[in-house]
């Protein structure tokens, strides 16, 4: 049989465990949001690189066409 003091300590410990579980859940949710934001940023970078490659190709084509018309 536990004393009321021991029961109080057990209840306090359970409360702390529940708080920590909640903190972990919050941190995991924050991490998932951050991971999604990183994935989105990486996709934006890849799209920007693709756009740059397209612009470079168009620029080279324009240079080639200009060279053909000036000589």
Short mmCIF file of C-alpha atoms in Angstrom, two decimals:
data_model
loop_
_atom_site.label_atom_id
_atom_site.label_comp_id
_atom_site.label_asym_id
_atom_site.label_seq_id
_atom_site.Cartn_x
_atom_site.Cartn_y
_atom_site.Cartn_z
CA UNK A 1 0.00 0.00 0.00
CA UNK A 2 1.36 3.40 -0.98
CA UNK A 3 1.29 6.40 1.25
CA UNK A 4 -0.43 9.52 0.05
CA UNK A 5 3.01 11.14 -0.32
CA UNK A 6 4.21 8.29 -2.53
CA UNK A 7 1.00 8.44 -4.55
CA UNK A 8 1.52 12.17 -5.00
CA UNK A 9 5.05 11.56 -6.27
CA UNK A 10 3.79 8.89 -8.67
CA UNK A 11 1.07 11.21 -9.94
CA UNK A 12 3.59 14.03 -10.39
CA UNK A 13 5.92 11.70 -12.30
CA UNK A 14 3.06 10.55 -14.53
CA UNK A 15 2.18 14.17 -15.19
CA UNK A 16 5.78 14.93 -16.17
CA UNK A 17 5.83 11.91 -18.49
CA UNK A 18 2.63 13.10 -20.15
CA UNK A 19 4.07 16.60 -20.57
CA UNK A 20 7.21 15.14 -22.14
CA UNK A 21 5.14 12.95 -24.47
CA UNK A 22 3.22 16.04 -25.54
CA UNK A 23 6.47 17.94 -26.08
CA UNK A 24 7.82 15.09 -28.20
CA UNK A 25 4.61 15.00 -30.26
CA UNK A 26 4.82 18.76 -30.80
CA UNK A 27 8.47 18.50 -31.82
CA UNK A 28 7.71 15.67 -34.23
CA UNK A 29 4.92 17.70 -35.81
CA UNK A 30 7.24 20.69 -36.15
CA UNK A 31 9.86 18.43 -37.72
CA UNK A 32 7.34 17.09 -40.26
CA UNK A 33 6.38 20.64 -41.22
CA UNK A 34 10.03 21.62 -41.58
CA UNK A 35 10.75 18.53 -43.69
CA UNK A 36 7.85 19.43 -45.98
CA UNK A 37 9.16 22.99 -46.28
CA UNK A 38 12.65 21.70 -47.12
CA UNK A 39 11.22 19.34 -49.75
CA UNK A 40 9.27 22.24 -51.26
CA UNK A 41 12.37 24.46 -51.28
CA UNK A 42 14.40 21.69 -52.93
CA UNK A 43 11.71 21.32 -55.60
CA UNK A 44 11.83 25.10 -56.16
CA UNK A 45 15.61 24.93 -56.56
CA UNK A 46 15.30 22.11 -59.10
CA UNK A 47 12.66 24.07 -61.02
CA UNK A 48 14.90 27.15 -61.00
CA UNK A 49 17.80 25.08 -62.32
CA UNK A 50 15.59 23.68 -65.08
CA UNK A 51 14.43 27.21 -65.95
CA UNK A 52 18.05 28.38 -66.05
CA UNK A 53 19.06 25.51 -68.34
CA UNK A 54 16.17 26.40 -70.65
CA UNK A 55 17.16 30.07 -70.70
CA UNK A 56 20.79 29.17 -71.37
CA UNK A 57 19.73 26.95 -74.28
CA UNK A 58 17.54 29.73 -75.70
CA UNK A 59 20.40 32.22 -75.31
CA UNK A 60 22.84 29.93 -77.13
CA UNK A 61 20.32 29.41 -79.91
CA UNK A 62 19.83 33.17 -80.20
CA UNK A 63 23.61 33.66 -80.33
CA UNK A 64 23.89 31.03 -83.06
CA UNK A 65 21.09 32.62 -85.06
CA UNK A 66 22.66 36.05 -84.65
CA UNK A 67 26.03 34.75 -85.82
CA UNK A 68 24.40 33.22 -88.90
CA UNK A 69 22.65 36.45 -89.84
CA UNK A 70 25.64 38.75 -89.32
CA UNK A 71 28.15 36.75 -91.40
#
